[in-house]
Amino acid sequence: MSEKSDVQQKLELSELVSLCKRRGFIFQSSELYGGLNSCWDYGPLGVELKRRVKDIWWRDTVQFRNDVVGIDASILMHPRVWEASGHVESFHDPMVDCKECKGRFRADHLEGDKCPECGGELTEPRDFNLMFKTHVGAVADDASAVYLRPETAQAIFVDFEQVMTCSRLRIPCGIAQIGKSFRNEVTTRYFIFRSREFEQMELEFFVAPDDEERWFEYWLDQRLNWYTSSLGIKKGSLRLRPHEKTELAHYAKGCSDVEFLFPFGWSELEGIANRTNFDLSQHAKFSGKKIEYFDDLSGQKFVPSVIESSAGVDRTILTILMDAYDVEPERTVLRFHPDVAPIQVAVFPLMKKPELVEVATKLEKDLRKQFRTFYDVTGNIGRRYRRQDEIGTPYCVTIDYDSLNDHSATLRDRDSMKQKRVSFDQMIAAIGEAQSNPDFWSQSQ
Ligand code: GAP
C-alpha cells in the first residue's frame, strides 16, 4: 500500500505526464494540430521502453517455454468473427446524452439522473458499440464493412486449428500474440491508462475441459509474479482481484484482474479469464466447420477450454513509470529495473577535450555490443548525471584524465549514487555484476 496521500499521488501523475513529454517518452498524438484526444505517441525513450516490455513478455511467454508458440495476425478480420465472438451483440456501454449541454456519459458511471456537467435532463440509456467500423475497398456499403479488432484474442481462436497442425503442439499448450487493439471508448482518461488505440499482449492457453481450474490457478500465480520478477514492480503495489459474477464478460466463467495501485486507485493491469470453450464453439457454429482436438493419449475428442491472460502494453508502461518515479530534494529519478531501462549505460568524457572524447567514444562503442548505451558530452558532469537519473539510466561511466594512464573509468550507480573505479577491460563484467549482485556497491574494490 502506498503511504502517499491522494493529492500527492495525483500531483505525481501530472508531474510524470510532463516528464514523459519533456524527455521524449510519451506525448499527445498530432499535437501540431492541437492533438487528438486520448491518442498518444511514444518518443525515442518511450519506444525503447515499450520494446523492452514486449520483448520481455515474449521471451517469458513464448521463447522460454516449449508449450507456447506465437502468431502475428492481421488487424482486420472477416466481420463474421465479431458476430461469433459476441462483440457485435454484447460489446457496448450504456450511454446517456444531456438534453441541455449535449454532453455524453456512461450511464453506469453516473450517480444521479441529472447531467454531472450542467444539471440538465438526460436521455434514456442507449447501447453504444465500442468497435470501430470501417470499409474495405472502394464501396462503403454494409457488405464491405469491417471492424478494427477490439482484442487480439479472436485471431488466435480463428487460427487455432492451423497453428496446432503446423506447430505439432499438444494440449495443454498456448498461442500468444502482441498487437494493436482499438476501442471507441467513451470516457478516456488518466494518460495512457485508457485510450482508443492500445496494444495488448495476450496468451490463449488451451486445456482439456476437466483441467480448467488447475490451469486457471497456475496462470494467476505466473502472471502476478511476472510483474515483480521480470519487470521489478514492487510487490506491495500489486494484487489479484477476483471478479464478481455481475462483472464477468459474456465469454468468461471466472476472471481475476492483476491490479496496480495507480494514483487514481487500484485498477486493472491485466485480466486472467477462464473462457471455457465458448470461443472455439462459437467459431465452429458460425463457420460451419468442426473445431475439435483429438487427444491420442486418452483417445478422446473434445473442444478445448481456454485460460486467457490478457495484458495491456500501455498500462504496463504506466505501471513501470509510476512505480519507478521518485522525487528527491536534489533530483528526480526513474528507478527502472536495469532490464527495462531504455538506456542501460551512459558514457561521458569529463570534459570536451579530444584525448578524453577519443577514449570515451571508443569505450561506448565497445559497451554498445552488450548494453543499450548513450553518449553525452555536453554540460557539467553533475548535470549529465541528473539528466540520466531522470530518464532512469542505471549506470554512468565517466572518463577523466587519470583514465588515460590507468585505463580505468568511474562507474556510477543511479540509485545509491555510489561510484567505483573499474578498468576498461573489466567494465562489461562489472556492469553485469552490478545488475545481478545487490552487494556490488558495498563491496570494496
Ligand atoms: N481478450 C480479453 C480482453 O481484451 P480486457 O479486460 O477487455 O480483456 C485486457 O482487456 C487488457 O487490455 C486490460 O487489462 C488492459 O490492460 C488493456 N486494455 C483494455 N482496454 C484498454 C484501453 N481502452 N486502453 C488501454 N488499455 C486497455
PDB file of N, CA, C and O in Angstrom, residues 74-102:
ATOM      1  N   SER A  74      -3.548 -10.351 -38.764  1.00  0.00           N
ATOM      2  CA  SER A  74      -3.932  -9.031 -39.274  1.00  0.00           C
ATOM      3  C   SER A  74      -4.992  -8.395 -38.366  1.00  0.00           C
ATOM      4  O   SER A  74      -5.755  -9.097 -37.686  1.00  0.00           O
ATOM      5  N   ILE A  75      -5.000  -7.079 -38.373  1.00  0.00           N
ATOM      6  CA  ILE A  75      -5.939  -6.333 -37.519  1.00  0.00           C
ATOM      7  C   ILE A  75      -7.364  -6.443 -38.070  1.00  0.00           C
ATOM      8  O   ILE A  75      -8.323  -6.575 -37.323  1.00  0.00           O
ATOM      9  N   LEU A  76      -7.482  -6.377 -39.382  1.00  0.00           N
ATOM     10  CA  LEU A  76      -8.811  -6.511 -40.000  1.00  0.00           C
ATOM     11  C   LEU A  76      -9.116  -7.990 -40.195  1.00  0.00           C
ATOM     12  O   LEU A  76      -8.283  -8.728 -40.714  1.00  0.00           O
ATOM     13  N   MET A  77     -10.288  -8.391 -39.757  1.00  0.00           N
ATOM     14  CA  MET A  77     -10.679  -9.801 -39.909  1.00  0.00           C
ATOM     15  C   MET A  77     -12.065  -9.862 -40.540  1.00  0.00           C
ATOM     16  O   MET A  77     -12.773  -8.857 -40.618  1.00  0.00           O
ATOM     17  N   HIS A  78     -12.451 -11.055 -40.930  1.00  0.00           N
ATOM     18  CA  HIS A  78     -13.790 -11.246 -41.507  1.00  0.00           C
ATOM     19  C   HIS A  78     -14.849 -10.755 -40.501  1.00  0.00           C
ATOM     20  O   HIS A  78     -14.771 -11.101 -39.307  1.00  0.00           O
ATOM     21  N   PRO A  79     -15.833  -9.973 -40.935  1.00  0.00           N
ATOM     22  CA  PRO A  79     -16.798  -9.427 -39.971  1.00  0.00           C
ATOM     23  C   PRO A  79     -17.575 -10.473 -39.178  1.00  0.00           C
ATOM     24  O   PRO A  79     -18.020 -10.222 -38.058  1.00  0.00           O
ATOM     25  N   ARG A  80     -17.705 -11.680 -39.739  1.00  0.00           N
ATOM     26  CA  ARG A  80     -18.435 -12.734 -39.017  1.00  0.00           C
ATOM     27  C   ARG A  80     -17.718 -13.131 -37.720  1.00  0.00           C
ATOM     28  O   ARG A  80     -18.334 -13.643 -36.791  1.00  0.00           O
ATOM     29  N   VAL A  81     -16.388 -12.891 -37.690  1.00  0.00           N
ATOM     30  CA  VAL A  81     -15.615 -13.207 -36.476  1.00  0.00           C
ATOM     31  C   VAL A  81     -16.238 -12.524 -35.273  1.00  0.00           C
ATOM     32  O   VAL A  81     -16.394 -13.118 -34.199  1.00  0.00           O
ATOM     33  N   TRP A  82     -16.646 -11.257 -35.477  1.00  0.00           N
ATOM     34  CA  TRP A  82     -17.117 -10.456 -34.339  1.00  0.00           C
ATOM     35  C   TRP A  82     -18.571 -10.743 -34.014  1.00  0.00           C
ATOM     36  O   TRP A  82     -19.045 -10.421 -32.924  1.00  0.00           O
ATOM     37  N   GLU A  83     -19.283 -11.378 -34.972  1.00  0.00           N
ATOM     38  CA  GLU A  83     -20.622 -11.891 -34.647  1.00  0.00           C
ATOM     39  C   GLU A  83     -20.473 -13.147 -33.801  1.00  0.00           C
ATOM     40  O   GLU A  83     -21.128 -13.308 -32.761  1.00  0.00           O
ATOM     41  N   ALA A  84     -19.550 -14.026 -34.236  1.00  0.00           N
ATOM     42  CA  ALA A  84     -19.334 -15.271 -33.488  1.00  0.00           C
ATOM     43  C   ALA A  84     -18.822 -14.995 -32.074  1.00  0.00           C
ATOM     44  O   ALA A  84     -19.235 -15.645 -31.113  1.00  0.00           O
ATOM     45  N   SER A  85     -17.930 -14.029 -31.943  1.00  0.00           N
ATOM     46  CA  SER A  85     -17.306 -13.771 -30.639  1.00  0.00           C
ATOM     47  C   SER A  85     -18.267 -13.109 -29.655  1.00  0.00           C
ATOM     48  O   SER A  85     -18.002 -13.073 -28.459  1.00  0.00           O
ATOM     49  N   GLY A  86     -19.346 -12.540 -30.202  1.00  0.00           N
ATOM     50  CA  GLY A  86     -20.321 -11.862 -29.335  1.00  0.00           C
ATOM     51  C   GLY A  86     -20.079 -10.365 -29.248  1.00  0.00           C
ATOM     52  O   GLY A  86     -20.833  -9.648 -28.589  1.00  0.00           O
ATOM     53  N   HIS A  87     -19.040  -9.874 -29.924  1.00  0.00           N
ATOM     54  CA  HIS A  87     -18.735  -8.446 -29.800  1.00  0.00           C
ATOM     55  C   HIS A  87     -19.774  -7.554 -30.492  1.00  0.00           C
ATOM     56  O   HIS A  87     -20.027  -6.442 -30.049  1.00  0.00           O
ATOM     57  N   VAL A  88     -20.367  -8.028 -31.598  1.00  0.00           N
ATOM     58  CA  VAL A  88     -21.383  -7.202 -32.270  1.00  0.00           C
ATOM     59  C   VAL A  88     -22.593  -7.052 -31.345  1.00  0.00           C
ATOM     60  O   VAL A  88     -23.161  -5.974 -31.193  1.00  0.00           O
ATOM     61  N   GLU A  89     -22.925  -8.132 -30.683  1.00  0.00           N
ATOM     62  CA  GLU A  89     -24.121  -8.177 -29.833  1.00  0.00           C
ATOM     63  C   GLU A  89     -23.898  -7.553 -28.445  1.00  0.00           C
ATOM     64  O   GLU A  89     -24.737  -6.825 -27.944  1.00  0.00           O
ATOM     65  N   SER A  90     -22.725  -7.836 -27.867  1.00  0.00           N
ATOM     66  CA  SER A  90     -22.573  -7.540 -26.426  1.00  0.00           C
ATOM     67  C   SER A  90     -21.513  -6.522 -26.050  1.00  0.00           C
ATOM     68  O   SER A  90     -21.404  -6.172 -24.881  1.00  0.00           O
ATOM     69  N   PHE A  91     -20.674  -6.077 -27.011  1.00  0.00           N
ATOM     70  CA  PHE A  91     -19.550  -5.236 -26.622  1.00  0.00           C
ATOM     71  C   PHE A  91     -19.952  -3.763 -26.683  1.00  0.00           C
ATOM     72  O   PHE A  91     -19.602  -3.030 -27.600  1.00  0.00           O
ATOM     73  N   HIS A  92     -20.760  -3.356 -25.695  1.00  0.00           N
ATOM     74  CA  HIS A  92     -21.177  -1.956 -25.710  1.00  0.00           C
ATOM     75  C   HIS A  92     -21.323  -1.402 -24.314  1.00  0.00           C
ATOM     76  O   HIS A  92     -21.427  -2.145 -23.331  1.00  0.00           O
ATOM     77  N   ASP A  93     -21.326  -0.086 -24.244  1.00  0.00           N
ATOM     78  CA  ASP A  93     -21.551   0.612 -22.976  1.00  0.00           C
ATOM     79  C   ASP A  93     -22.907   1.311 -23.058  1.00  0.00           C
ATOM     80  O   ASP A  93     -23.288   1.812 -24.120  1.00  0.00           O
ATOM     81  N   PRO A  94     -23.640   1.394 -21.930  1.00  0.00           N
ATOM     82  CA  PRO A  94     -24.904   2.140 -21.941  1.00  0.00           C
ATOM     83  C   PRO A  94     -24.606   3.647 -21.834  1.00  0.00           C
ATOM     84  O   PRO A  94     -23.923   4.077 -20.896  1.00  0.00           O
ATOM     85  N   MET A  95     -25.093   4.435 -22.793  1.00  0.00           N
ATOM     86  CA  MET A  95     -24.776   5.864 -22.825  1.00  0.00           C
ATOM     87  C   MET A  95     -26.025   6.715 -22.637  1.00  0.00           C
ATOM     88  O   MET A  95     -27.103   6.333 -23.068  1.00  0.00           O
ATOM     89  N   VAL A  96     -25.837   7.869 -21.983  1.00  0.00           N
ATOM     90  CA  VAL A  96     -26.925   8.852 -21.937  1.00  0.00           C
ATOM     91  C   VAL A  96     -26.398  10.186 -22.461  1.00  0.00           C
ATOM     92  O   VAL A  96     -25.209  10.471 -22.325  1.00  0.00           O
ATOM     93  N   ASP A  97     -27.275  10.978 -23.065  1.00  0.00           N
ATOM     94  CA  ASP A  97     -26.900  12.311 -23.545  1.00  0.00           C
ATOM     95  C   ASP A  97     -27.623  13.353 -22.707  1.00  0.00           C
ATOM     96  O   ASP A  97     -28.766  13.142 -22.285  1.00  0.00           O
ATOM     97  N   CYS A  98     -26.949  14.487 -22.505  1.00  0.00           N
ATOM     98  CA  CYS A  98     -27.606  15.589 -21.798  1.00  0.00           C
ATOM     99  C   CYS A  98     -28.396  16.404 -22.824  1.00  0.00           C
ATOM    100  O   CYS A  98     -27.851  16.801 -23.859  1.00  0.00           O
ATOM    101  N   LYS A  99     -29.693  16.645 -22.529  1.00  0.00           N
ATOM    102  CA  LYS A  99     -30.544  17.369 -23.482  1.00  0.00           C
ATOM    103  C   LYS A  99     -30.166  18.845 -23.539  1.00  0.00           C
ATOM    104  O   LYS A  99     -30.475  19.526 -24.512  1.00  0.00           O
ATOM    105  N   GLU A 100     -29.497  19.347 -22.481  1.00  0.00           N
ATOM    106  CA  GLU A 100     -29.111  20.772 -22.442  1.00  0.00           C
ATOM    107  C   GLU A 100     -27.761  20.995 -23.109  1.00  0.00           C
ATOM    108  O   GLU A 100     -27.650  21.611 -24.145  1.00  0.00           O
ATOM    109  N   CYS A 101     -26.686  20.429 -22.479  1.00  0.00           N
ATOM    110  CA  CYS A 101     -25.334  20.761 -22.961  1.00  0.00           C
ATOM    111  C   CYS A 101     -24.823  19.784 -24.012  1.00  0.00           C
ATOM    112  O   CYS A 101     -23.741  19.957 -24.542  1.00  0.00           O
ATOM    113  N   LYS A 102     -25.589  18.738 -24.306  1.00  0.00           N
ATOM    114  CA  LYS A 102     -25.258  17.725 -25.324  1.00  0.00           C
ATOM    115  C   LYS A 102     -24.077  16.839 -24.934  1.00  0.00           C
ATOM    116  O   LYS A 102     -23.533  16.119 -25.763  1.00  0.00           O
TER     117      LYS A 102
END
